[in-house]
Amino acid sequence: MNESIVSKTSEYFKKNNIILPKISELCNPHSINKDIIKKLKTIDKDVIDPLNLFRVHWFNNRDHSDFSNVPEHIILPNEFTGVEAKIIVNIGRLFPLITAHKVLAAYGCLLPRILNGDFDYSKQKAVWPSTGNYCRGGVAISRILGLKSVAILPEGMSKERFDWLENWVEDKNDIIKTPGTESNVKEIYDACNELKKDPNNDIINQFSEYYNYAIHRAVTGPSLEKSFLDVKKKTNLKPRFYVSASGSSGTLAAGDYLKDKLGTLTAVVEALECPTLLKNGYGEHNIQGIGDKHVPLIHNVMNTDFVVDISDKATDNLNLVFNSIAGKEYLIKSLGLESNLVNKLPEFGFSSIANILASIKLAKYMKLGKEDAILTVATDGADLYLSELEKTKNNFQGTFDKIACENIYSKYLKKIDTDNMLELSKNDKERIFNLGYYTWVEQQGVSLSDFENRKDQKFWLNHYKHMISLDEKIEEFNEL
């Protein structure tokens, strides 16, 4: 612990009226100081104000006027999903600043560096490598704290992400575009390794930052538990699965919490066009938010139970149905879905739709009934993919009308089958675990012993315990 930097940073934060939220406050925002909660009512959720740190959790209500008692969630009806099991979706687009949950991961990764004095605001830049939302979250948290930052992301990501970044970075040269799209993660790492040559660049890599894992196990996990318990109440509803797209594997960590507390199994979702976990595959895809062709260092593979692959053709086309006039008319008038549900479908971005489709596949495969529940997350909303929606419209063959909507819904949702998924045996888990060796040991220089330590569940539990133990340090820092 570098006490001189901690003291200097604390003084700097005090001058800028910055208070760091505790982990317990992000798990239960109703425990936040009442004066702070009152002030938040006068502050827009997307402005550069340090009080917005106290909105970095799952309990924001839809108009951001207050905190909900239970995280905002949607229970998908069987008329929509075609399965009896209840699919409960926590809504991530209600996070502040970036309308996506990755702002939580960014805070969780930067927080220990501040508390330990590992980051010197007067000299260093926080470098945020990402396939989209995490680097935006990193830039947002950095700006709020008055820190310098750099965003790295593939040049093929959605226009909305770049538009946001250009409005938030202080210097547009701090946006680094790497070759490729969603699946080109190694190119991101190459750019990071080049920047790492300058000691003043602190690379905060979501794919290898155990704090990313720990913050989701500590905060996202309990929020999903809270949603489930609210839905369950006095029923016999049983929690069966937690479903999350791979991405950096940070959000997957909520599954470890839920497995301990509720006894759920964990399913990881990836793109069929790049079936890395399913069959050591490769390729390109458009389910933005899922970086592929490698296994993230922070993926607790040995505690994962299923792999489910979803095609980007499904997410692209259903996104078009969920966010078009013709699509909404079909869902309400022809399918008879309630308008209240249909009007909420834009809260599902690409990876969110993939999570829902994977949940349906699992429900069919496991023959789940009306007393079974699957928990999942909508990490962002369709508003981040409006330019992608236009591409899908332009590429659509034929007339996009009621018949087209019916065909899309039938093919990609109603008739979705249980192919391209795998219930993981011990050998399957070891295969996926070993696949990570080539990225992390051979390419990125992680020691073999550190790599292999990840097989032990105590390793992951210790990271979680460390994260929830930070509250005492945060209090001390805020009071310096």
Short mmCIF file of C-alpha atoms in Angstrom, two decimals:
data_model
loop_
_atom_site.label_atom_id
_atom_site.label_comp_id
_atom_site.label_asym_id
_atom_site.label_seq_id
_atom_site.Cartn_x
_atom_site.Cartn_y
_atom_site.Cartn_z
CA MET A 1 0.00 0.00 0.00
CA ASN A 2 1.46 3.34 -1.10
CA GLU A 3 0.19 5.57 1.69
CA SER A 4 1.53 8.81 0.20
CA ILE A 5 -0.44 8.31 -3.03
CA VAL A 6 -3.53 7.24 -1.06
CA SER A 7 -3.31 10.41 1.02
CA LYS A 8 -2.72 12.59 -2.06
CA THR A 9 -5.66 11.00 -3.91
CA SER A 10 -7.96 11.33 -0.91
CA GLU A 11 -7.15 15.04 -0.66
CA TYR A 12 -7.73 15.44 -4.42
CA PHE A 13 -11.10 13.73 -4.15
CA LYS A 14 -12.15 15.86 -1.21
CA LYS A 15 -11.43 19.03 -3.20
CA ASN A 16 -13.72 17.67 -5.91
CA ASN A 17 -16.45 16.50 -3.51
CA ILE A 18 -15.92 12.85 -4.41
CA ILE A 19 -17.14 10.15 -2.03
CA LEU A 20 -16.58 6.48 -2.91
CA PRO A 21 -19.62 4.20 -2.47
CA LYS A 22 -19.13 1.06 -0.39
CA ILE A 23 -19.76 -2.38 -1.85
CA SER A 24 -22.56 -2.90 0.67
CA GLU A 25 -24.20 0.32 -0.56
CA LEU A 26 -24.17 -0.95 -4.14
CA CYS A 27 -25.82 -4.17 -2.92
CA ASN A 28 -28.38 -2.21 -0.93
CA PRO A 29 -28.59 1.43 -2.05
CA HIS A 30 -31.25 2.14 0.57
CA SER A 31 -28.35 2.10 3.06
CA ILE A 32 -26.74 5.11 1.32
CA ASN A 33 -26.64 8.33 3.35
CA LYS A 34 -30.06 10.02 3.14
CA ASP A 35 -28.52 13.39 2.23
CA ILE A 36 -26.83 11.81 -0.79
CA ILE A 37 -30.07 10.14 -1.87
CA LYS A 38 -31.87 13.49 -1.58
CA LYS A 39 -29.21 15.29 -3.65
CA LEU A 40 -29.37 12.59 -6.34
CA LYS A 41 -32.98 13.53 -7.04
CA THR A 42 -31.73 16.86 -8.42
CA ILE A 43 -28.95 15.39 -10.61
CA ASP A 44 -29.32 13.94 -14.10
CA LYS A 45 -28.13 10.32 -14.26
CA ASP A 46 -25.79 10.99 -17.19
CA VAL A 47 -23.90 14.11 -16.11
CA ILE A 48 -20.30 14.17 -14.92
CA ASP A 49 -21.10 14.44 -11.24
CA PRO A 50 -19.40 12.29 -8.56
CA LEU A 51 -22.74 11.66 -6.86
CA ASN A 52 -23.69 9.50 -9.84
CA LEU A 53 -21.30 6.90 -8.44
CA PHE A 54 -24.14 6.13 -6.03
CA ARG A 55 -26.27 5.05 -9.00
CA VAL A 56 -23.80 2.37 -10.12
CA HIS A 57 -26.03 -0.54 -9.10
CA TRP A 58 -29.07 -2.57 -10.20
CA PHE A 59 -31.71 -0.71 -8.14
CA ASN A 60 -32.34 2.42 -10.23
CA ASN A 61 -36.00 2.77 -11.13
CA ARG A 62 -37.02 3.43 -14.71
CA ASP A 63 -37.15 7.23 -14.46
CA HIS A 64 -34.13 7.41 -12.11
CA SER A 65 -36.11 9.41 -9.60
CA ASP A 66 -35.40 6.92 -6.82
CA PHE A 67 -34.13 3.46 -5.93
CA SER A 68 -36.43 0.46 -6.26
CA ASN A 69 -36.84 -1.98 -3.38
CA VAL A 70 -36.19 -4.78 -5.87
CA PRO A 71 -34.04 -4.46 -9.03
CA GLU A 72 -36.09 -3.66 -12.11
CA HIS A 73 -36.76 -6.93 -13.93
CA ILE A 74 -39.04 -8.45 -16.52
CA ILE A 75 -40.73 -11.85 -16.17
CA LEU A 76 -41.14 -13.16 -19.70
CA PRO A 77 -44.55 -14.82 -20.18
CA ASN A 78 -44.81 -18.27 -21.74
CA GLU A 79 -46.92 -16.75 -24.55
CA PHE A 80 -43.70 -14.99 -25.59
CA THR A 81 -41.10 -17.67 -24.80
CA GLY A 82 -43.04 -20.81 -25.65
CA VAL A 83 -41.83 -22.53 -22.45
CA GLU A 84 -43.53 -22.90 -19.08
CA ALA A 85 -40.47 -21.95 -17.01
CA LYS A 86 -40.31 -18.40 -15.70
CA ILE A 87 -37.45 -16.44 -17.25
CA ILE A 88 -36.54 -13.47 -15.03
CA VAL A 89 -34.43 -10.75 -16.68
CA ASN A 90 -32.68 -8.02 -14.67
CA ILE A 91 -32.44 -4.75 -16.61
CA GLY A 92 -28.94 -3.31 -17.14
CA ARG A 93 -29.75 -0.26 -19.26
CA LEU A 94 -30.85 1.57 -16.09
CA PHE A 95 -27.26 1.97 -14.96
CA PRO A 96 -26.16 5.63 -15.19
CA LEU A 97 -23.78 7.34 -17.60
CA ILE A 98 -23.56 4.60 -20.27
CA THR A 99 -27.00 2.85 -20.06
CA ALA A 100 -25.18 -0.47 -19.52
CA HIS A 101 -24.01 -2.48 -16.54
CA LYS A 102 -20.30 -2.38 -17.44
CA VAL A 103 -19.96 0.86 -15.50
CA LEU A 104 -20.17 -1.35 -12.38
CA ALA A 105 -17.25 -3.48 -13.57
CA ALA A 106 -15.18 -0.36 -14.26
CA TYR A 107 -15.79 0.96 -10.75
CA GLY A 108 -14.96 -2.43 -9.24
CA CYS A 109 -11.67 -2.65 -11.14
CA LEU A 110 -10.49 0.90 -10.40
CA LEU A 111 -11.57 1.01 -6.75
CA PRO A 112 -8.82 -1.25 -5.26
CA ARG A 113 -6.15 0.65 -7.17
CA ILE A 114 -7.30 3.87 -5.53
CA LEU A 115 -7.54 2.35 -2.06
CA ASN A 116 -4.06 0.81 -2.32
CA GLY A 117 -2.36 3.80 -3.93
CA ASP A 118 -1.56 1.77 -7.05
CA PHE A 119 -2.89 4.52 -9.30
CA ASP A 120 -1.38 8.00 -9.24
CA TYR A 121 -3.91 10.42 -10.71
CA SER A 122 -1.24 13.08 -11.27
CA LYS A 123 0.85 10.85 -13.58
CA GLN A 124 -1.05 7.86 -14.83
CA LYS A 125 -3.75 7.11 -17.37
CA ALA A 126 -6.33 4.36 -16.91
CA VAL A 127 -6.43 2.27 -20.09
CA TRP A 128 -9.73 0.46 -20.69
CA PRO A 129 -9.56 -2.34 -23.31
CA SER A 130 -12.99 -3.56 -24.36
CA THR A 131 -15.34 -4.75 -27.08
CA GLY A 132 -17.61 -1.82 -26.34
CA ASN A 133 -19.40 -1.06 -23.08
CA TYR A 134 -16.58 -1.64 -20.57
CA CYS A 135 -14.33 1.03 -22.08
CA ARG A 136 -17.25 3.47 -21.98
CA GLY A 137 -17.81 2.57 -18.34
CA GLY A 138 -14.11 3.09 -17.65
CA VAL A 139 -14.06 6.49 -19.34
CA ALA A 140 -17.22 7.52 -17.43
CA ILE A 141 -15.84 6.50 -14.03
CA SER A 142 -12.49 8.13 -14.84
CA ARG A 143 -14.10 11.45 -15.82
CA ILE A 144 -16.22 11.49 -12.66
CA LEU A 145 -13.11 10.91 -10.55
CA GLY A 146 -11.03 13.45 -12.49
CA LEU A 147 -8.63 10.84 -13.90
CA LYS A 148 -7.04 10.57 -17.34
CA SER A 149 -8.18 7.61 -19.41
CA VAL A 150 -7.85 5.81 -22.76
CA ALA A 151 -10.50 3.66 -24.48
CA ILE A 152 -9.51 0.73 -26.70
CA LEU A 153 -12.11 -1.10 -28.81
CA PRO A 154 -12.46 -2.73 -32.25
CA GLU A 155 -13.18 -0.37 -35.12
CA GLY A 156 -16.18 -2.47 -36.19
CA MET A 157 -18.24 -1.87 -33.04
CA SER A 158 -21.53 0.02 -33.20
CA LYS A 159 -21.52 3.69 -34.18
CA GLU A 160 -23.38 4.58 -30.97
CA ARG A 161 -20.42 3.48 -28.84
CA PHE A 162 -18.01 5.72 -30.73
CA ASP A 163 -20.43 8.66 -30.69
CA TRP A 164 -20.66 8.36 -26.91
CA LEU A 165 -16.88 8.13 -26.50
CA GLU A 166 -16.25 11.21 -28.63
CA ASN A 167 -18.52 13.21 -26.33
CA TRP A 168 -16.82 11.96 -23.17
CA VAL A 169 -13.08 11.75 -23.78
CA GLU A 170 -11.09 14.93 -23.26
CA ASP A 171 -8.91 14.18 -26.28
CA LYS A 172 -10.17 12.13 -29.26
CA ASN A 173 -6.68 10.63 -29.55
CA ASP A 174 -7.59 8.75 -26.38
CA ILE A 175 -9.93 6.55 -28.44
CA ILE A 176 -7.86 3.74 -29.95
CA LYS A 177 -9.57 1.66 -32.66
CA THR A 178 -8.11 -1.81 -33.18
CA PRO A 179 -8.57 -3.90 -36.36
CA GLY A 180 -11.61 -6.13 -36.68
CA THR A 181 -14.84 -6.58 -34.80
CA GLU A 182 -16.28 -8.50 -31.88
CA SER A 183 -14.07 -11.56 -32.20
CA ASN A 184 -10.74 -9.75 -32.57
CA VAL A 185 -9.69 -9.68 -28.93
CA LYS A 186 -6.02 -10.49 -29.49
CA GLU A 187 -5.67 -7.27 -31.49
CA ILE A 188 -6.89 -5.41 -28.40
CA TYR A 189 -4.27 -7.16 -26.26
CA ASP A 190 -1.56 -6.26 -28.79
CA ALA A 191 -2.51 -2.58 -28.49
CA CYS A 192 -2.43 -2.89 -24.68
CA ASN A 193 1.02 -4.47 -24.71
CA GLU A 194 2.29 -1.58 -26.79
CA LEU A 195 0.83 0.98 -24.37
CA LYS A 196 2.21 -0.97 -21.40
CA LYS A 197 5.72 0.01 -22.43
CA ASP A 198 4.93 3.38 -20.86
CA PRO A 199 4.72 2.82 -17.08
CA ASN A 200 2.26 5.68 -16.79
CA ASN A 201 -0.34 3.63 -18.65
CA ASP A 202 -2.26 1.39 -16.26
CA ILE A 203 -3.92 -1.36 -18.32
CA ILE A 204 -7.19 -2.33 -16.62
CA ASN A 205 -8.05 -5.36 -18.74
CA GLN A 206 -11.56 -6.63 -18.02
CA PHE A 207 -10.67 -10.07 -19.41
CA SER A 208 -7.97 -10.66 -16.81
CA GLU A 209 -9.00 -8.40 -13.91
CA TYR A 210 -10.18 -10.56 -11.02
CA TYR A 211 -11.83 -7.46 -9.55
CA ASN A 212 -14.23 -7.63 -12.52
CA TYR A 213 -15.15 -11.14 -11.43
CA ALA A 214 -15.38 -10.17 -7.75
CA ILE A 215 -17.59 -7.09 -8.17
CA HIS A 216 -20.20 -9.07 -10.09
CA ARG A 217 -20.16 -11.93 -7.61
CA ALA A 218 -20.50 -9.36 -4.81
CA VAL A 219 -23.09 -7.02 -6.37
CA THR A 220 -24.79 -8.53 -9.44
CA GLY A 221 -25.29 -11.92 -7.77
CA PRO A 222 -27.25 -10.55 -4.78
CA SER A 223 -29.35 -8.35 -7.08
CA LEU A 224 -30.48 -11.39 -9.06
CA GLU A 225 -31.20 -13.24 -5.84
CA LYS A 226 -33.35 -10.30 -4.72
CA SER A 227 -35.31 -10.35 -7.99
CA PHE A 228 -35.90 -14.09 -7.75
CA LEU A 229 -37.08 -13.95 -4.14
CA ASP A 230 -39.51 -11.16 -5.07
CA VAL A 231 -40.97 -13.26 -7.90
CA LYS A 232 -41.06 -16.40 -5.76
CA LYS A 233 -42.68 -14.94 -2.64
CA LYS A 234 -45.13 -17.57 -1.37
CA THR A 235 -44.93 -19.91 -4.38
CA ASN A 236 -42.97 -23.14 -4.88
CA LEU A 237 -40.84 -21.56 -7.61
CA LYS A 238 -37.38 -23.15 -7.81
CA PRO A 239 -34.29 -21.34 -9.17
CA ARG A 240 -32.71 -23.69 -11.69
CA PHE A 241 -30.27 -21.77 -13.91
CA TYR A 242 -28.32 -18.56 -14.25
CA VAL A 243 -27.59 -17.65 -17.87
CA SER A 244 -25.04 -15.11 -19.08
CA ALA A 245 -23.12 -14.43 -22.28
CA SER A 246 -19.39 -14.90 -22.03
CA GLY A 247 -17.95 -11.46 -22.85
CA SER A 248 -15.20 -10.88 -20.34
CA SER A 249 -16.88 -13.48 -18.06
CA GLY A 250 -17.27 -10.89 -15.31
CA THR A 251 -21.07 -11.07 -15.30
CA LEU A 252 -20.83 -14.86 -15.23
CA ALA A 253 -19.43 -14.52 -11.69
CA ALA A 254 -22.95 -13.80 -10.45
CA GLY A 255 -23.58 -17.47 -11.17
CA ASP A 256 -21.05 -18.48 -8.50
CA TYR A 257 -22.93 -16.41 -5.93
CA LEU A 258 -26.30 -17.83 -7.03
CA LYS A 259 -24.97 -21.40 -7.02
CA ASP A 260 -23.86 -20.96 -3.40
CA LYS A 261 -27.04 -19.20 -2.25
CA LEU A 262 -29.78 -20.72 -4.41
CA GLY A 263 -28.27 -23.89 -5.86
CA THR A 264 -28.56 -22.82 -9.50
CA LEU A 265 -26.50 -24.19 -12.38
CA THR A 266 -24.58 -21.77 -14.62
CA ALA A 267 -24.85 -21.61 -18.42
CA VAL A 268 -22.47 -19.55 -20.55
CA VAL A 269 -23.69 -18.17 -23.88
CA GLU A 270 -21.54 -17.58 -26.95
CA ALA A 271 -22.09 -16.88 -30.66
CA LEU A 272 -22.63 -19.90 -32.90
CA GLU A 273 -20.59 -18.15 -35.58
CA CYS A 274 -17.57 -18.28 -33.23
CA PRO A 275 -18.04 -21.50 -31.17
CA THR A 276 -14.88 -21.22 -29.06
CA LEU A 277 -16.18 -22.90 -25.91
CA LEU A 278 -18.44 -25.38 -27.69
CA LYS A 279 -15.86 -26.83 -30.08
CA ASN A 280 -12.66 -24.79 -29.96
CA GLY A 281 -14.05 -22.87 -32.92
CA TYR A 282 -13.40 -19.47 -34.47
CA GLY A 283 -15.10 -16.95 -36.71
CA GLU A 284 -16.80 -13.54 -36.80
CA HIS A 285 -20.19 -12.52 -35.45
CA ASN A 286 -22.33 -9.52 -34.52
CA ILE A 287 -23.57 -10.28 -31.00
CA GLN A 288 -21.75 -7.23 -29.72
CA GLY A 289 -20.61 -7.52 -26.13
CA ILE A 290 -19.14 -11.02 -26.48
CA GLY A 291 -15.40 -11.09 -27.22
CA ASP A 292 -14.35 -14.45 -28.64
CA LYS A 293 -11.63 -16.78 -29.93
CA HIS A 294 -10.26 -17.10 -26.40
CA VAL A 295 -11.26 -18.01 -22.85
CA PRO A 296 -11.06 -15.02 -20.47
CA LEU A 297 -8.68 -15.46 -17.55
CA ILE A 298 -11.48 -14.55 -15.15
CA HIS A 299 -13.87 -17.24 -16.43
CA ASN A 300 -14.37 -19.74 -13.60
CA VAL A 301 -14.63 -22.58 -16.10
CA MET A 302 -14.61 -25.41 -13.56
CA ASN A 303 -17.82 -24.04 -12.01
CA THR A 304 -19.67 -23.66 -15.33
CA ASP A 305 -22.26 -26.29 -16.21
CA PHE A 306 -23.57 -25.61 -19.73
CA VAL A 307 -22.44 -23.94 -22.96
CA VAL A 308 -25.22 -22.63 -25.21
CA ASP A 309 -24.55 -21.18 -28.67
CA ILE A 310 -26.86 -18.64 -30.32
CA SER A 311 -26.62 -17.39 -33.91
CA ASP A 312 -26.22 -13.70 -34.60
CA LYS A 313 -28.84 -14.15 -37.32
CA ALA A 314 -31.31 -14.72 -34.50
CA THR A 315 -30.26 -11.65 -32.50
CA ASP A 316 -30.05 -9.38 -35.57
CA ASN A 317 -33.48 -10.37 -36.86
CA LEU A 318 -35.31 -10.44 -33.54
CA ASN A 319 -33.82 -7.03 -32.76
CA LEU A 320 -35.53 -5.85 -35.95
CA VAL A 321 -38.89 -7.30 -34.86
CA PHE A 322 -38.63 -5.90 -31.32
CA ASN A 323 -37.76 -2.39 -32.51
CA SER A 324 -39.87 -1.77 -35.60
CA ILE A 325 -43.47 -0.65 -36.05
CA ALA A 326 -44.31 -3.73 -38.13
CA GLY A 327 -42.72 -5.98 -35.53
CA LYS A 328 -44.54 -4.47 -32.60
CA GLU A 329 -47.87 -4.60 -34.44
CA TYR A 330 -47.29 -8.29 -35.17
CA LEU A 331 -46.44 -9.07 -31.55
CA ILE A 332 -49.47 -7.23 -30.16
CA LYS A 333 -52.15 -7.83 -32.80
CA SER A 334 -51.22 -11.25 -34.14
CA LEU A 335 -49.59 -12.91 -31.13
CA GLY A 336 -51.77 -11.15 -28.59
CA LEU A 337 -48.87 -10.06 -26.38
CA GLU A 338 -49.57 -7.25 -23.94
CA SER A 339 -48.39 -3.85 -25.15
CA ASN A 340 -46.71 -3.27 -21.79
CA LEU A 341 -44.33 -6.18 -22.50
CA VAL A 342 -43.77 -5.29 -26.15
CA ASN A 343 -42.91 -1.71 -25.22
CA LYS A 344 -40.18 -3.06 -22.91
CA LEU A 345 -38.50 -5.26 -25.53
CA PRO A 346 -36.20 -2.37 -26.60
CA GLU A 347 -34.59 -2.81 -23.17
CA PHE A 348 -32.88 -5.88 -24.67
CA GLY A 349 -29.66 -5.36 -26.65
CA PHE A 350 -27.97 -8.04 -28.77
CA SER A 351 -26.35 -10.04 -25.97
CA SER A 352 -29.52 -9.67 -23.90
CA ILE A 353 -31.57 -11.31 -26.66
CA ALA A 354 -28.92 -14.05 -26.84
CA ASN A 355 -29.28 -14.63 -23.08
CA ILE A 356 -33.05 -14.96 -23.44
CA LEU A 357 -32.80 -17.38 -26.36
CA ALA A 358 -30.27 -19.48 -24.46
CA SER A 359 -32.62 -19.54 -21.47
CA ILE A 360 -35.43 -20.84 -23.71
CA LYS A 361 -33.14 -23.54 -25.12
CA LEU A 362 -32.18 -24.65 -21.62
CA ALA A 363 -35.81 -24.75 -20.52
CA LYS A 364 -36.61 -27.01 -23.47
CA TYR A 365 -33.56 -29.22 -23.01
CA MET A 366 -34.18 -29.68 -19.28
CA LYS A 367 -37.98 -29.94 -19.76
CA LEU A 368 -38.53 -27.27 -17.12
CA GLY A 369 -42.03 -26.60 -15.88
CA LYS A 370 -44.04 -23.72 -14.46
CA GLU A 371 -42.42 -24.06 -11.02
CA ASP A 372 -38.91 -23.62 -12.45
CA ALA A 373 -37.10 -20.31 -12.89
CA ILE A 374 -34.15 -19.18 -14.99
CA LEU A 375 -32.33 -15.97 -14.04
CA THR A 376 -30.53 -13.86 -16.61
CA VAL A 377 -29.52 -10.28 -17.41
CA ALA A 378 -30.15 -7.69 -20.11
CA THR A 379 -26.78 -5.96 -19.93
CA ASP A 380 -27.76 -3.11 -22.25
CA GLY A 381 -30.60 -2.00 -24.50
CA ALA A 382 -31.42 -1.66 -28.18
CA ASP A 383 -30.59 2.06 -28.14
CA LEU A 384 -26.90 1.12 -28.46
CA TYR A 385 -27.58 -0.71 -31.72
CA LEU A 386 -29.75 1.67 -33.75
CA SER A 387 -27.14 1.81 -36.52
CA GLU A 388 -27.00 -2.00 -36.53
CA LEU A 389 -30.80 -2.05 -36.79
CA GLU A 390 -30.56 0.04 -39.95
CA LYS A 391 -28.00 -2.39 -41.39
CA THR A 392 -30.35 -5.30 -40.76
CA LYS A 393 -33.21 -3.40 -42.42
CA ASN A 394 -31.05 -2.60 -45.44
CA ASN A 395 -29.86 -6.20 -45.76
CA PHE A 396 -33.35 -7.64 -45.38
CA GLN A 397 -34.42 -9.60 -48.45
CA GLY A 398 -37.98 -8.87 -49.54
CA THR A 399 -40.70 -6.84 -47.86
CA PHE A 400 -40.53 -6.42 -44.12
CA ASP A 401 -44.15 -6.88 -43.14
CA LYS A 402 -46.37 -9.02 -40.91
CA ILE A 403 -45.41 -12.21 -42.78
CA ALA A 404 -41.71 -11.42 -42.45
CA CYS A 405 -42.15 -10.80 -38.70
CA GLU A 406 -44.05 -14.07 -38.34
CA ASN A 407 -41.29 -15.98 -40.13
CA ILE A 408 -38.54 -14.41 -37.99
CA TYR A 409 -40.38 -14.99 -34.73
CA SER A 410 -41.24 -18.57 -35.65
CA LYS A 411 -37.76 -19.51 -36.88
CA TYR A 412 -35.61 -17.84 -34.25
CA LEU A 413 -37.79 -17.91 -31.13
CA LYS A 414 -40.88 -20.12 -31.23
CA LYS A 415 -39.21 -23.08 -32.98
CA ILE A 416 -35.76 -22.68 -31.42
CA ASP A 417 -34.34 -26.13 -30.75
CA THR A 418 -31.75 -27.61 -28.40
CA ASP A 419 -28.90 -28.08 -30.86
CA ASN A 420 -25.50 -26.40 -30.50
CA MET A 421 -25.39 -26.66 -26.71
CA LEU A 422 -23.44 -28.85 -24.32
CA GLU A 423 -23.94 -30.08 -20.77
CA LEU A 424 -20.38 -29.97 -19.47
CA SER A 425 -18.72 -33.08 -18.11
CA LYS A 426 -15.52 -32.90 -16.07
CA ASN A 427 -13.54 -33.59 -19.27
CA ASP A 428 -15.42 -30.82 -21.11
CA LYS A 429 -14.59 -28.34 -18.36
CA GLU A 430 -10.92 -29.32 -18.44
CA ARG A 431 -10.86 -28.96 -22.24
CA ILE A 432 -12.21 -25.41 -22.05
CA PHE A 433 -9.94 -24.58 -19.11
CA ASN A 434 -6.89 -25.84 -21.03
CA LEU A 435 -7.87 -23.81 -24.09
CA GLY A 436 -7.12 -20.65 -22.09
CA TYR A 437 -3.47 -21.69 -21.75
CA TYR A 438 -2.58 -20.54 -25.26
CA THR A 439 -3.83 -16.99 -24.70
CA TRP A 440 -2.73 -16.39 -21.14
CA VAL A 441 0.46 -18.39 -20.61
CA GLU A 442 1.94 -18.50 -24.11
CA GLN A 443 0.81 -15.08 -25.38
CA GLN A 444 0.24 -12.86 -22.36
CA GLY A 445 2.89 -14.15 -19.94
CA VAL A 446 0.74 -15.39 -17.05
CA SER A 447 2.75 -17.89 -15.00
CA LEU A 448 1.69 -21.51 -15.29
CA SER A 449 1.12 -21.80 -11.52
CA ASP A 450 -1.13 -18.70 -11.47
CA PHE A 451 -3.03 -20.08 -14.44
CA GLU A 452 -3.57 -23.48 -12.82
CA ASN A 453 -4.57 -22.02 -9.44
CA ARG A 454 -7.85 -21.04 -11.10
CA LYS A 455 -9.06 -24.66 -10.96
CA ASP A 456 -9.55 -24.38 -7.20
CA GLN A 457 -12.87 -22.83 -6.08
CA LYS A 458 -11.14 -21.38 -3.02
CA PHE A 459 -9.19 -19.15 -5.41
CA TRP A 460 -12.42 -17.55 -6.63
CA LEU A 461 -14.00 -17.42 -3.20
CA ASN A 462 -11.00 -15.49 -1.87
CA HIS A 463 -11.38 -12.83 -4.58
CA TYR A 464 -15.04 -12.44 -3.66
CA LYS A 465 -14.25 -12.19 0.05
CA HIS A 466 -11.58 -9.58 -0.65
CA MET A 467 -14.05 -7.44 -2.61
CA ILE A 468 -16.68 -7.41 0.14
CA SER A 469 -13.96 -6.68 2.72
CA LEU A 470 -13.13 -3.36 1.02
CA ASP A 471 -15.88 -1.45 2.84
CA GLU A 472 -13.62 -0.74 5.80
CA LYS A 473 -10.89 0.63 3.53
CA ILE A 474 -13.44 2.75 1.66
CA GLU A 475 -14.67 4.29 4.91
CA GLU A 476 -11.11 5.07 5.98
CA PHE A 477 -10.30 6.58 2.59
CA ASN A 478 -13.41 8.78 2.60
CA GLU A 479 -12.53 10.03 6.10
CA LEU A 480 -8.83 10.79 5.49
#
